[in-house]
XYZ file of N, CA and C in Angstrom:
141
model
N -0.319 -19.209 -12.080
C -0.973 -17.924 -12.475
C -2.193 -17.560 -11.551
N -2.922 -18.624 -11.282
C -4.113 -18.383 -10.507
C -3.779 -17.988 -9.137
N -2.699 -18.487 -8.696
C -2.201 -18.266 -7.127
C -1.693 -16.719 -7.169
N -1.031 -16.221 -7.988
C -0.596 -15.028 -8.222
C -1.909 -14.003 -8.315
N -2.628 -14.292 -8.921
C -4.014 -13.302 -9.265
C -4.640 -13.214 -7.903
N -4.832 -14.203 -7.212
C -5.405 -14.626 -6.040
C -4.679 -13.690 -4.982
N -3.464 -13.758 -5.046
C -2.501 -12.912 -3.937
C -2.685 -11.681 -4.137
N -2.575 -11.010 -5.414
C -2.757 -9.657 -5.928
C -3.904 -9.128 -5.619
N -5.096 -9.772 -5.785
C -6.381 -9.530 -5.329
C -6.293 -9.242 -3.729
N -5.870 -10.046 -3.057
C -5.791 -9.979 -1.801
C -5.113 -8.772 -1.246
N -4.087 -8.373 -1.936
C -3.290 -7.223 -1.583
C -4.257 -5.815 -1.745
N -4.862 -5.989 -3.145
C -5.710 -4.907 -3.297
C -6.865 -4.644 -2.400
N -7.399 -5.668 -2.169
C -8.628 -5.771 -1.173
C -8.155 -5.074 0.299
N -7.148 -5.562 0.855
C -6.552 -4.985 2.081
C -5.968 -3.660 2.017
N -5.601 -3.217 0.808
C -5.103 -1.699 0.855
C -6.643 -1.010 0.647
N -7.465 -1.407 -0.041
C -8.624 -0.561 -0.100
C -9.461 -0.587 1.152
N -9.351 -1.637 1.783
C -10.023 -1.790 3.148
C -9.496 -0.781 4.040
N -8.263 -0.511 3.961
C -7.375 0.530 4.810
C -7.526 2.005 4.357
N -8.225 2.184 3.018
C -8.512 3.322 2.666
C -7.244 3.923 1.736
N -6.512 2.846 1.329
C -5.287 3.225 0.520
C -5.782 3.199 -0.948
N -4.933 3.891 -1.992
C -5.092 3.597 -3.391
C -4.284 2.132 -3.660
N -4.644 1.420 -4.630
C -3.819 0.540 -5.092
C -3.688 0.499 -6.616
N -2.314 0.560 -7.157
C -2.243 0.507 -8.627
C -1.150 -0.490 -8.855
N -1.480 -1.581 -9.662
C -0.480 -2.416 -10.140
C 0.315 -2.024 -11.358
N 1.561 -1.700 -11.097
C 2.602 -1.249 -12.161
C 3.210 -2.185 -12.926
N 3.407 -1.952 -14.065
C 4.160 -2.912 -14.909
C 5.730 -2.377 -15.071
N 6.590 -3.197 -15.322
C 7.940 -2.806 -15.123
C 8.354 -2.299 -16.702
N 7.567 -2.544 -17.774
C 8.039 -2.146 -19.141
C 7.736 -0.614 -19.173
N 6.877 0.068 -18.397
C 6.513 1.424 -18.487
C 7.504 2.247 -17.620
N 8.009 3.324 -18.063
C 8.799 4.250 -17.145
C 8.168 4.749 -16.204
N 8.837 4.573 -14.841
C 8.155 5.072 -13.557
C 7.875 6.166 -13.679
N 8.567 7.313 -14.066
C 8.208 8.678 -13.954
C 6.855 8.923 -14.743
N 6.681 8.224 -15.900
C 5.317 8.441 -16.542
C 4.205 7.816 -15.712
N 4.510 6.827 -15.318
C 3.303 6.076 -14.493
C 3.116 6.777 -13.281
N 4.212 7.547 -12.498
C 3.823 8.294 -11.363
C 2.902 9.672 -11.622
N 3.423 10.015 -12.779
C 2.804 11.260 -13.256
C 1.230 11.061 -13.605
N 1.127 10.125 -14.169
C -0.255 9.771 -14.629
C -1.218 9.592 -13.287
N -0.591 8.887 -12.233
C -1.488 8.569 -11.050
C -1.556 10.013 -10.251
N -0.462 10.593 -10.426
C -0.729 11.832 -9.454
C -1.741 12.998 -10.133
N -1.739 12.808 -11.564
C -2.805 13.809 -12.291
C -4.138 13.188 -11.915
N -4.197 11.761 -12.119
C -5.562 11.309 -11.640
C -5.938 11.587 -10.309
N -5.181 11.642 -9.144
C -5.297 12.042 -7.862
C -5.848 13.425 -7.639
N -5.030 14.340 -8.465
C -5.467 15.768 -8.593
C -6.802 15.911 -9.007
N -7.033 15.043 -9.922
C -8.545 15.154 -10.751
C -9.698 14.938 -9.948
N -9.298 13.974 -9.142
C -10.281 13.264 -8.176
C -10.424 14.303 -7.056
N -9.479 14.926 -6.648
C -9.757 15.794 -5.390
C -10.156 17.036 -5.685
N -10.314 17.594 -7.187
C -10.808 18.702 -7.401
C -12.321 18.751 -7.512
């Protein structure tokens, strides 16, 4: 578990360093709802 957390943290750090957003998704939530929430957040930040 510790190795997985370290791996995910490294991926997040590299994404942010490249100027990209990073969101860890869980598979028990519908993708369309998760994507809609993310896009709404991005729209609010851009406004």
